[in-house]
Amino acid sequence: MKTILTQNFSQRLVSTLLLLTLHAAIATGLDSPIARSLILAHVGLFLIWQPIWRGSQRLNWQNILLFIVLMGGFLVWLDWWLLSGWLILLIGLTGGRLPQTNQERNINLVILFFLFIELLISGASQLFPIRLDPLFISLINSGLFFLPLLILLMPGDARPDKKTGLQVDLFGAITTALLASLLLLGSIINSHPITDQDYGTALVKTFLFIGVLILLISWLLSPRTGFSGLAELWTQSLLNIGTPFERWIRDIATLKGETYTPESFLEQATSKLLTLPMIDGVSWHTDDLEGRYGIETRNPVRIDSEHLHVTIMTSRNIGATLSLHFRLLVQIIDHFYTAKLQERELARQAHMQAIYETGARLTHDIKNILQSFHNITSLITDEGARKSDATQDLLKKQLPVLTHRLESALDKLQNTNTDTITYINATEWWKEAQIKYGHHPIAFTAHMDLDKPLPRELFDSAMENLIDNAKQKSDSDPDTLITAELRIDSKTTRLSVRDNGAPIPDDIALRLFKQPLNSASGLGVGLLQVAELAKGLGYELSLTYNEKGRVEFQLSRGI
């Protein structure tokens, strides 16, 4: 913040000195050596103030030589015609600057007011035979010494979230310079001796004429008047308005290659909208995410795209051209966001394909292991009548069970069709789960109004993964309590596994059930597979609570 304020004050100081040196040279008299020294200092300040060349831009020797020749000629042949042209140039550059804060806008207004007075009073009185009260001229000259000091007294408007930078709209600069020239020449033509009018009266009339002309053009371009053809022509002529849109698009394209997740890209890309002129605030949301930056204004612009819904708050009402540009920018963000989503989906599919290919390679090894187990089982069964010790009896009970489990695993590796899902009554499955996990410190609760058939593969896989992930916490923290609950009624079927351990980190929770996660402590590909299987069977696996003292997963299905 301190750096921003320091930079802001230095810019205001340069603007103040720029105007003071210019007026001091005019008040001293252009023929005076002191005036030319002041003009030289003024030109040096102009190089710091000007919004055309960036401070980091390296100039080649041709541009430097050309600038030195032009400035040298300007100082040598300095007169009121050259100075008036210089004033018109400064008016154009100031009018074409795109302010990004209220302070910059106020500074531009002060500078424009100062330059217009110099051009219309000091310049006109020296170039043309007009009569002005000497006392009035003296008051103007004295007041112009104090007017630039208002720039230093303006309240600060430094905003860290707003990138301040000098940018010029070429169309606005040319329009402002032409209006200044038109105002000067129109006032001279309407004054004495041509029309026998006082210069002040002619100046006021010219002001009113130009003001009415601008209001009339604005009224004709307004869509409320019904003359939509003029508005369309105006819009077409301004499609390339030379504002920072091109640089913003390059930044977004760079950001798309630097960010790794669609969520982070979307957050950073929407925040960059604040760097554009006239945008004071942005709020946005998708089906899963939302964000808000900047401040709210009375001029919201709602833009809806395929995945993204954005509301842009502007400092004033915008026309058809800027509305079209803002819509284009939102569509660009949405296009890149969709591309990032597709990249993640392709990565997920590639990961799942690798898992499937690995499983296929393991099929042959499992067949060999299964054949060995068949041989052992057959041997034990044939010789069981002659060998009756306790070890042999135990093997008789356990080996057929292991054989059945390997056969089931082999079937799953060879057949990925979910139509082969088998169902089991909820009461029977719940009893088997309590026996299977009875040696773990888990609290089992059930609320079953009726006995529904459950897909065995889904509930077995969900229970195994959720309890295994919860046990990762209990292994490191013995005080962790794990609870498994099955609730079945006429409307819902819900399996819940919760613990009172630490919550899952936000970056991991955001990606759960969406992509494989590389984690040594669980929450990896297992939950993704369970979520995919649940979706195919009409169930949903979700993280319903994720806070300190309560982390809960649910496998549920409604009517």
Coordinates of C-alpha atoms in Angstrom, one line a residue:
M1 CA 0.0 0.0 0.0
K2 CA 2.8 2.4 0.8
T3 CA 4.4 1.8 -2.6
I4 CA 1.0 2.5 -4.3
L5 CA 0.5 5.8 -2.4
T6 CA 4.1 6.9 -3.1
Q7 CA 3.7 6.2 -6.8
N8 CA 0.3 8.0 -6.8
F9 CA 1.7 11.1 -5.2
S10 CA 4.6 11.3 -7.6
Q11 CA 2.2 11.1 -10.6
R12 CA 0.2 14.0 -9.1
L13 CA 3.4 16.0 -8.5
V14 CA 4.6 15.6 -12.1
S15 CA 1.1 16.7 -13.4
T16 CA 1.2 19.8 -11.1
L17 CA 4.8 20.8 -12.1
L18 CA 3.9 20.2 -15.8
L19 CA 1.1 22.8 -15.6
L20 CA 3.0 25.3 -13.4
T21 CA 6.1 25.4 -15.7
L22 CA 3.9 25.9 -18.8
H23 CA 2.0 28.8 -17.2
A24 CA 5.1 30.4 -15.8
A25 CA 6.6 30.4 -19.3
I26 CA 3.5 32.0 -20.7
A27 CA 3.3 34.6 -18.0
T28 CA 7.0 35.5 -18.4
G29 CA 6.7 36.0 -22.1
L30 CA 7.8 33.7 -24.9
D31 CA 10.6 35.9 -26.0
S32 CA 12.3 35.8 -22.6
P33 CA 15.3 33.3 -22.1
I34 CA 13.7 32.4 -18.8
A35 CA 10.5 31.4 -20.7
R36 CA 12.5 29.1 -23.0
S37 CA 14.2 27.5 -20.0
L38 CA 10.8 26.9 -18.4
I39 CA 9.6 25.4 -21.6
L40 CA 12.6 23.1 -21.7
A41 CA 11.8 22.0 -18.1
H42 CA 8.1 21.6 -19.2
V43 CA 9.2 19.3 -22.1
G44 CA 11.2 17.2 -19.7
L45 CA 8.2 16.8 -17.3
F46 CA 6.1 16.0 -20.3
L47 CA 8.4 13.0 -21.1
I48 CA 7.6 11.7 -17.6
W49 CA 3.9 12.5 -17.7
Q50 CA 3.1 11.4 -21.3
P51 CA 1.0 8.2 -21.7
I52 CA 2.4 7.1 -25.0
W53 CA 5.7 5.4 -24.2
R54 CA 6.0 3.1 -21.2
G55 CA 8.7 3.6 -18.7
S56 CA 10.1 0.1 -19.4
Q57 CA 10.0 0.5 -23.2
R58 CA 13.4 0.8 -24.9
L59 CA 13.5 3.5 -27.6
N60 CA 15.8 3.1 -30.6
W61 CA 18.2 5.8 -31.7
Q62 CA 16.0 6.9 -34.6
N63 CA 13.1 7.8 -32.3
I64 CA 15.4 9.6 -29.9
L65 CA 17.0 11.6 -32.7
L66 CA 13.7 12.5 -34.2
F67 CA 12.4 13.7 -30.8
I68 CA 15.5 15.8 -30.1
V69 CA 15.2 17.5 -33.6
L70 CA 11.5 18.2 -33.1
M71 CA 12.0 19.6 -29.6
G72 CA 15.0 21.6 -30.7
G73 CA 13.0 23.2 -33.5
F74 CA 10.1 23.8 -31.1
L75 CA 12.3 25.8 -28.8
V76 CA 14.1 27.7 -31.5
W77 CA 11.0 28.8 -33.4
L78 CA 8.7 29.0 -30.4
D79 CA 5.8 31.4 -30.9
W80 CA 2.1 31.6 -30.1
W81 CA 1.1 29.5 -33.1
L82 CA 3.4 26.6 -32.1
L83 CA 2.4 27.0 -28.4
S84 CA -1.3 26.9 -29.3
G85 CA -0.7 23.7 -31.3
W86 CA 1.2 22.3 -28.3
L87 CA -1.8 23.2 -26.1
I88 CA -4.2 21.4 -28.5
L89 CA -1.9 18.4 -28.5
L90 CA -1.9 18.3 -24.6
I91 CA -5.7 18.7 -24.6
G92 CA -6.0 15.7 -27.0
L93 CA -3.7 13.5 -24.9
T94 CA -5.5 14.4 -21.7
G95 CA -8.9 13.9 -23.2
G96 CA -7.9 10.5 -24.6
R97 CA -6.5 9.1 -21.4
L98 CA -8.6 6.4 -19.9
P99 CA -8.9 7.0 -16.1
Q100 CA -9.2 3.9 -13.9
T101 CA -10.0 5.6 -10.6
N102 CA -12.1 8.6 -9.6
Q103 CA -8.9 10.4 -8.6
E104 CA -7.4 10.0 -12.1
R105 CA -10.7 11.2 -13.6
N106 CA -10.7 14.4 -11.4
I107 CA -7.0 15.1 -12.3
N108 CA -7.8 14.9 -16.0
L109 CA -10.7 17.3 -15.5
V110 CA -8.4 19.8 -13.8
I111 CA -5.7 19.5 -16.5
L112 CA -8.3 20.0 -19.2
F113 CA -9.8 23.0 -17.5
F114 CA -6.4 24.6 -17.2
L115 CA -5.3 23.9 -20.8
F116 CA -8.6 25.2 -22.2
I117 CA -8.3 28.4 -20.3
E118 CA -4.7 28.9 -21.5
L119 CA -5.8 28.2 -25.1
L120 CA -9.0 30.2 -25.2
I121 CA -7.8 33.2 -23.1
S122 CA -4.0 33.5 -23.3
G123 CA -3.6 32.0 -26.8
A124 CA -6.6 33.7 -28.4
S125 CA -5.6 37.1 -27.0
Q126 CA -2.1 36.7 -28.5
L127 CA -3.1 35.3 -31.9
F128 CA -6.1 37.5 -32.8
P129 CA -7.0 41.1 -32.3
I130 CA -9.6 40.6 -29.5
R131 CA -10.3 43.0 -26.6
L132 CA -10.2 41.6 -23.1
D133 CA -10.3 43.5 -19.8
P134 CA -6.7 43.8 -18.5
L135 CA -8.0 43.2 -15.0
F136 CA -9.7 40.0 -16.2
I137 CA -6.4 38.8 -17.8
S138 CA -4.5 39.6 -14.6
L139 CA -7.0 37.5 -12.5
I140 CA -6.8 34.6 -15.0
N141 CA -3.0 34.6 -14.9
S142 CA -3.0 34.7 -11.1
G143 CA -5.6 32.0 -10.7
L144 CA -3.8 29.6 -13.1
F145 CA -0.9 29.5 -10.7
F146 CA -3.1 28.1 -8.0
L147 CA -5.3 25.8 -10.1
P148 CA -2.7 23.0 -10.5
L149 CA -2.2 22.9 -6.7
L150 CA -5.7 21.3 -6.5
I151 CA -4.2 18.2 -8.0
L152 CA -2.0 17.8 -4.9
L153 CA -4.9 18.4 -2.5
M154 CA -7.2 15.8 -4.0
P155 CA -8.0 12.8 -1.7
G156 CA -6.2 9.6 -2.4
D157 CA -8.0 6.8 -4.4
A158 CA -5.3 4.1 -4.4
R159 CA -6.8 0.7 -5.0
P160 CA -4.5 -2.3 -4.7
D161 CA -6.9 -4.5 -6.7
K162 CA -6.9 -2.0 -9.6
K163 CA -3.8 -1.9 -11.8
T164 CA -3.2 1.7 -12.5
G165 CA -1.6 2.5 -15.9
L166 CA -1.7 5.2 -18.5
Q167 CA -3.7 4.3 -21.5
V168 CA -4.9 6.4 -24.4
D169 CA -8.0 6.0 -26.6
L170 CA -6.9 7.4 -30.0
F171 CA -10.4 8.2 -31.0
G172 CA -11.1 10.1 -27.8
A173 CA -7.8 12.0 -28.1
I174 CA -8.5 13.1 -31.7
T175 CA -12.1 14.1 -30.8
T176 CA -11.1 16.2 -27.8
A177 CA -8.4 18.0 -29.8
L178 CA -10.8 18.8 -32.7
L179 CA -13.4 20.1 -30.2
A180 CA -10.8 22.4 -28.7
S181 CA -9.8 23.7 -32.1
L182 CA -13.5 24.1 -33.1
L183 CA -14.2 26.0 -29.9
L184 CA -11.2 28.4 -30.4
L185 CA -11.9 29.1 -34.1
G186 CA -15.7 29.3 -33.6
S187 CA -15.3 31.9 -30.8
I188 CA -12.9 34.0 -32.9
I189 CA -15.2 34.0 -35.9
N190 CA -18.2 35.1 -33.8
S191 CA -16.3 37.9 -32.1
H192 CA -15.4 41.4 -33.1
P193 CA -14.6 42.7 -35.7
I194 CA -16.4 40.1 -37.8
T195 CA -19.7 40.1 -36.1
D196 CA -19.2 43.1 -33.8
Q197 CA -19.5 40.9 -30.7
D198 CA -17.5 40.8 -27.5
Y199 CA -15.1 37.8 -27.4
G200 CA -16.6 36.6 -24.1
T201 CA -20.1 36.6 -25.5
A202 CA -18.9 34.8 -28.6
L203 CA -17.1 32.2 -26.5
V204 CA -20.2 31.5 -24.4
K205 CA -22.3 31.1 -27.6
T206 CA -19.8 28.8 -29.1
F207 CA -19.8 26.7 -25.9
L208 CA -23.6 26.5 -26.1
F209 CA -23.6 25.6 -29.8
I210 CA -21.1 22.8 -29.4
G211 CA -22.9 21.5 -26.2
V212 CA -26.3 21.4 -28.0
L213 CA -24.7 19.7 -31.0
I214 CA -23.2 17.0 -28.8
L215 CA -26.5 16.5 -27.0
L216 CA -28.3 16.2 -30.3
I217 CA -25.8 13.6 -31.6
S218 CA -26.1 11.6 -28.3
W219 CA -29.9 11.7 -28.5
L220 CA -29.9 10.4 -32.1
L221 CA -27.5 7.6 -31.1
S222 CA -29.7 6.6 -28.2
P223 CA -31.8 3.4 -29.0
R224 CA -34.8 5.0 -27.2
T225 CA -35.3 7.4 -30.1
G226 CA -35.9 4.7 -32.6
F227 CA -33.0 5.6 -34.9
S228 CA -31.2 2.3 -34.5
G229 CA -29.4 2.7 -37.8
L230 CA -27.2 5.5 -36.5
A231 CA -26.4 3.5 -33.4
E232 CA -25.4 0.5 -35.5
L233 CA -23.1 2.7 -37.6
W234 CA -21.5 4.1 -34.5
T235 CA -21.0 0.6 -33.0
Q236 CA -19.4 -0.7 -36.2
S237 CA -17.0 2.3 -36.3
L238 CA -15.9 1.6 -32.7
L239 CA -15.4 -2.1 -32.8
N240 CA -11.6 -1.6 -32.7
I241 CA -11.5 1.1 -30.1
G242 CA -7.8 0.7 -29.1
T243 CA -8.4 0.1 -25.4
P244 CA -6.6 -2.5 -23.3
F245 CA -8.8 -5.3 -24.5
E246 CA -6.0 -6.7 -26.7
R247 CA -3.5 -6.8 -23.8
W248 CA -6.2 -8.3 -21.5
I249 CA -6.9 -11.1 -24.1
R250 CA -3.1 -11.9 -24.2
D251 CA -3.0 -12.1 -20.4
I252 CA -6.0 -14.5 -20.3
A253 CA -4.4 -16.7 -23.0
T254 CA -1.1 -16.8 -20.9
L255 CA -3.1 -17.5 -17.7
K256 CA -4.8 -20.4 -19.4
G257 CA -1.5 -22.1 -20.0
E258 CA -0.2 -21.3 -16.5
T259 CA -3.1 -22.5 -14.3
Y260 CA -3.6 -26.2 -13.6
T261 CA -7.3 -26.4 -12.6
P262 CA -10.4 -24.9 -14.2
E263 CA -11.4 -23.4 -10.8
S264 CA -8.2 -21.4 -10.3
F265 CA -8.3 -20.2 -13.9
L266 CA -11.8 -19.0 -13.6
E267 CA -11.1 -17.1 -10.3
Q268 CA -8.0 -15.4 -11.7
A269 CA -9.5 -14.6 -15.2
T270 CA -12.6 -13.0 -13.7
S271 CA -10.6 -10.9 -11.3
K272 CA -8.6 -9.5 -14.2
L273 CA -11.7 -7.9 -15.5
L274 CA -11.1 -5.2 -12.9
T275 CA -8.0 -4.1 -14.8
L276 CA -10.2 -2.8 -17.6
P277 CA -11.4 0.8 -17.7
M278 CA -14.9 1.6 -16.4
I279 CA -15.2 -1.7 -14.5
D280 CA -15.4 -1.2 -10.8
G281 CA -16.8 -4.6 -9.7
V282 CA -17.4 -8.1 -10.9
S283 CA -19.6 -10.9 -9.5
W284 CA -19.9 -14.3 -11.1
H285 CA -21.1 -17.8 -10.5
T286 CA -21.3 -21.2 -12.2
D287 CA -23.1 -24.4 -11.1
D288 CA -20.4 -25.1 -8.5
L289 CA -18.4 -21.9 -7.9
E290 CA -19.0 -18.2 -7.3
G291 CA -17.0 -15.1 -6.6
R292 CA -17.2 -11.3 -6.2
Y293 CA -14.5 -8.6 -6.7
G294 CA -14.4 -4.8 -6.5
I295 CA -17.3 -2.7 -5.5
E296 CA -21.0 -2.5 -6.4
T297 CA -22.3 0.3 -8.5
R298 CA -25.7 1.4 -9.9
N299 CA -24.9 0.3 -13.4
P300 CA -24.8 -3.5 -13.4
V301 CA -24.5 -5.4 -16.7
R302 CA -25.6 -9.0 -16.7
I303 CA -23.9 -11.3 -19.1
D304 CA -24.8 -15.0 -19.4
S305 CA -22.7 -17.6 -21.2
E306 CA -22.8 -21.4 -21.4
H307 CA -21.2 -22.2 -18.1
L308 CA -20.6 -18.7 -16.7
H309 CA -22.9 -16.0 -15.4
V310 CA -21.3 -12.6 -14.8
T311 CA -22.5 -9.3 -13.6
I312 CA -20.2 -6.3 -14.4
M313 CA -20.5 -3.1 -12.3
T314 CA -19.5 0.0 -14.3
S315 CA -18.8 3.5 -13.2
R316 CA -21.5 4.8 -15.6
N317 CA -24.0 3.6 -18.2
I318 CA -22.3 1.9 -21.1
G319 CA -23.3 1.9 -24.7
A320 CA -23.8 -0.9 -27.3
T321 CA -20.1 -1.0 -28.2
L322 CA -18.7 -1.6 -24.7
S323 CA -21.6 -4.0 -23.9
L324 CA -20.6 -6.0 -27.0
H325 CA -17.0 -6.0 -25.9
F326 CA -17.8 -7.1 -22.4
R327 CA -19.9 -9.9 -23.7
L328 CA -17.1 -11.0 -25.9
L329 CA -14.7 -11.0 -23.0
V330 CA -17.0 -13.2 -20.9
Q331 CA -17.4 -15.6 -23.7
I332 CA -13.6 -15.8 -24.1
I333 CA -13.3 -16.7 -20.3
D334 CA -16.1 -19.3 -20.7
H335 CA -14.4 -20.8 -23.7
F336 CA -11.1 -21.2 -22.0
Y337 CA -12.9 -22.5 -18.8
T338 CA -14.7 -25.1 -20.9
A339 CA -11.3 -26.1 -22.5
K340 CA -9.8 -26.6 -19.0
L341 CA -12.8 -28.7 -18.0
Q342 CA -12.3 -30.8 -21.1
E343 CA -8.6 -31.2 -20.4
R344 CA -9.4 -32.5 -16.9
E345 CA -11.9 -34.9 -18.3
L346 CA -9.4 -36.2 -20.8
A347 CA -6.8 -36.6 -18.1
R348 CA -9.3 -38.5 -16.0
Q349 CA -10.2 -40.8 -18.9
A350 CA -6.6 -41.4 -19.6
H351 CA -6.0 -42.2 -15.9
M352 CA -9.0 -44.6 -15.8
Q353 CA -7.8 -46.2 -19.1
A354 CA -4.4 -46.8 -17.5
I355 CA -6.1 -48.4 -14.5
Y356 CA -8.1 -50.7 -16.8
E357 CA -5.1 -51.7 -18.8
T358 CA -3.2 -52.4 -15.6
G359 CA -6.0 -54.6 -14.4
A360 CA -6.1 -56.5 -17.7
R361 CA -2.4 -57.2 -17.4
L362 CA -3.0 -58.6 -13.9
T363 CA -5.7 -61.0 -15.1
H364 CA -3.1 -63.6 -16.3
D365 CA -1.3 -63.5 -12.9
I366 CA -4.6 -63.9 -11.0
K367 CA -5.5 -66.9 -13.1
N368 CA -2.2 -68.6 -12.1
I369 CA -2.8 -67.8 -8.5
L370 CA -6.4 -69.1 -8.7
Q371 CA -5.2 -72.3 -10.3
S372 CA -2.7 -72.8 -7.5
F373 CA -5.4 -72.2 -4.9
H374 CA -7.7 -74.7 -6.7
N375 CA -5.0 -77.3 -6.5
I376 CA -4.4 -76.7 -2.8
T377 CA -8.1 -76.8 -2.1
S378 CA -8.5 -80.1 -4.0
L379 CA -5.6 -81.6 -2.2
I380 CA -6.9 -80.7 1.3
T381 CA -10.4 -81.9 0.4
D382 CA -9.2 -85.3 -0.8
E383 CA -6.9 -86.0 2.1
G384 CA -9.1 -84.4 4.8
A385 CA -10.5 -87.7 6.2
R386 CA -6.9 -88.8 6.9
K387 CA -5.7 -85.4 8.3
S388 CA -7.8 -84.1 11.1
D389 CA -5.7 -81.7 13.2
A390 CA -6.8 -78.2 13.9
T391 CA -4.6 -76.5 11.3
Q392 CA -6.1 -78.7 8.5
D393 CA -9.6 -77.9 9.6
L394 CA -8.8 -74.2 9.6
L395 CA -7.4 -74.4 6.1
K396 CA -10.5 -76.2 4.9
K397 CA -12.6 -73.3 6.0
Q398 CA -10.5 -70.5 4.8
L399 CA -9.1 -71.6 1.5
P400 CA -12.5 -72.0 -0.3
V401 CA -13.4 -68.5 0.9
L402 CA -10.2 -67.1 -0.6
T403 CA -10.9 -69.0 -3.8
H404 CA -14.4 -67.5 -4.0
R405 CA -13.0 -64.0 -3.5
L406 CA -10.4 -64.4 -6.2
E407 CA -13.0 -65.7 -8.6
S408 CA -15.1 -62.6 -7.9
A409 CA -12.1 -60.3 -8.4
L410 CA -11.3 -62.1 -11.7
D411 CA -14.9 -61.6 -12.9
K412 CA -14.7 -57.9 -12.1
L413 CA -11.5 -57.5 -14.1
Q414 CA -12.9 -59.4 -17.1
N415 CA -16.4 -57.8 -17.1
T416 CA -16.8 -54.0 -16.5
N417 CA -20.5 -54.0 -17.3
T418 CA -22.6 -52.7 -14.4
D419 CA -25.5 -54.9 -15.5
T420 CA -23.9 -57.8 -13.6
I421 CA -24.5 -56.1 -10.3
T422 CA -25.9 -58.5 -7.7
Y423 CA -28.4 -57.4 -5.0
I424 CA -28.6 -58.4 -1.3
N425 CA -31.2 -57.6 1.3
A426 CA -30.3 -54.6 3.5
T427 CA -30.6 -56.5 6.8
E428 CA -28.3 -59.3 5.6
W429 CA -25.8 -56.9 4.2
W430 CA -25.7 -54.8 7.4
K431 CA -25.1 -58.0 9.5
E432 CA -22.2 -59.0 7.2
A433 CA -20.7 -55.4 7.4
Q434 CA -20.8 -55.5 11.3
I435 CA -19.0 -58.9 11.3
K436 CA -16.5 -57.8 8.7
Y437 CA -15.5 -54.6 10.5
G438 CA -16.3 -55.7 14.0
H439 CA -12.7 -55.9 15.0
H440 CA -12.4 -52.1 14.3
P441 CA -13.5 -49.5 16.8
I442 CA -16.5 -48.4 14.8
A443 CA -20.0 -47.6 16.1
F444 CA -22.8 -49.1 14.0
T445 CA -26.3 -47.6 14.0
A446 CA -29.3 -48.6 11.8
H447 CA -32.8 -47.2 11.2
M448 CA -34.6 -49.4 8.7
D449 CA -38.3 -49.1 8.3
L450 CA -38.3 -51.8 5.6
D451 CA -35.8 -54.3 4.1
K452 CA -34.8 -53.1 0.6
P453 CA -32.4 -54.9 -1.8
L454 CA -29.1 -53.1 -2.1
P455 CA -26.5 -53.4 -4.9
R456 CA -23.8 -55.4 -3.1
E457 CA -20.8 -54.3 -5.2
L458 CA -21.6 -50.6 -4.6
F459 CA -22.2 -50.7 -0.9
D460 CA -19.3 -53.1 -0.3
S461 CA -16.9 -50.8 -2.2
A462 CA -18.3 -47.6 -0.5
M463 CA -18.1 -49.1 3.0
E464 CA -14.6 -50.3 2.4
N465 CA -13.2 -47.0 1.0
L466 CA -14.9 -44.8 3.5
I467 CA -13.9 -46.8 6.6
D468 CA -10.4 -47.2 5.2
N469 CA -10.1 -43.4 4.8
A470 CA -11.5 -42.7 8.3
K471 CA -9.1 -45.3 9.8
Q472 CA -6.2 -43.3 8.3
K473 CA -7.1 -40.6 10.9
S474 CA -7.6 -43.0 13.8
D475 CA -4.2 -44.5 13.2
S476 CA -2.6 -41.1 13.8
D477 CA -5.1 -39.9 16.4
P478 CA -6.4 -42.6 18.7
D479 CA -9.2 -40.3 19.9
T480 CA -10.8 -40.4 16.5
L481 CA -14.4 -41.9 16.6
I482 CA -15.8 -43.5 13.6
T483 CA -19.6 -44.0 13.1
A484 CA -21.4 -46.0 10.3
E485 CA -25.1 -45.5 9.9
L486 CA -27.6 -47.1 7.6
R487 CA -31.0 -45.4 7.2
I488 CA -33.8 -46.8 5.0
D489 CA -37.4 -45.6 4.7
S490 CA -40.0 -45.4 2.0
K491 CA -38.3 -42.3 0.5
T492 CA -34.6 -42.6 0.9
T493 CA -31.7 -45.1 1.3
R494 CA -28.7 -43.6 2.9
L495 CA -25.3 -45.0 4.1
S496 CA -23.3 -42.5 6.2
V497 CA -19.7 -42.8 7.5
R498 CA -18.4 -40.0 9.7
D499 CA -15.6 -39.2 12.1
N500 CA -14.6 -36.4 14.4
G501 CA -11.2 -35.9 13.0
A502 CA -9.6 -33.1 11.1
P503 CA -11.4 -31.8 8.0
I504 CA -10.3 -32.6 4.5
P505 CA -8.2 -29.7 2.9
D506 CA -10.3 -27.4 0.7
D507 CA -8.2 -28.0 -2.4
I508 CA -8.7 -31.8 -2.1
A509 CA -12.4 -31.5 -1.2
L510 CA -13.0 -29.4 -4.2
R511 CA -11.6 -32.2 -6.5
L512 CA -13.2 -35.2 -4.8
F513 CA -15.4 -37.4 -7.0
K514 CA -14.1 -35.4 -10.1
Q515 CA -10.6 -36.6 -10.7
P516 CA -8.0 -39.1 -9.3
L517 CA -6.0 -37.7 -6.4
N518 CA -2.4 -38.5 -5.6
S519 CA -2.5 -39.0 -1.9
A520 CA -0.7 -41.4 0.3
S521 CA -3.4 -41.2 3.0
G522 CA -6.3 -42.2 0.9
L523 CA -9.0 -40.2 -0.9
G524 CA -7.4 -41.2 -4.2
V525 CA -8.9 -43.1 -7.0
G526 CA -11.1 -45.3 -4.8
L527 CA -13.8 -42.7 -4.1
L528 CA -13.8 -41.7 -7.7
Q529 CA -14.6 -45.3 -8.8
V530 CA -17.3 -45.5 -6.1
A531 CA -18.8 -42.2 -7.3
E532 CA -18.9 -43.4 -10.9
L533 CA -20.5 -46.7 -10.0
A534 CA -23.0 -44.9 -7.7
K535 CA -24.0 -42.5 -10.6
G536 CA -24.6 -45.5 -12.9
L537 CA -26.9 -47.1 -10.4
G538 CA -28.9 -44.0 -9.5
Y539 CA -27.1 -43.2 -6.2
E540 CA -24.9 -40.2 -5.3
L541 CA -21.7 -40.2 -3.2
S542 CA -21.2 -36.8 -1.5
L543 CA -19.2 -35.1 1.2
T544 CA -22.0 -33.6 3.3
Y545 CA -20.0 -32.2 6.2
N546 CA -16.3 -31.1 6.2
E547 CA -15.6 -29.2 9.4
K548 CA -13.4 -29.8 12.5
G549 CA -15.1 -32.4 14.6
R550 CA -17.4 -33.7 11.8
V551 CA -16.4 -35.2 8.5
E552 CA -19.2 -37.1 6.9
F553 CA -19.6 -39.0 3.6
Q554 CA -23.0 -40.2 2.4
L555 CA -24.1 -42.7 -0.2
S556 CA -27.8 -41.9 -0.8
R557 CA -30.7 -42.3 -3.2
G558 CA -34.1 -40.7 -3.1
I559 CA -37.4 -41.8 -4.7

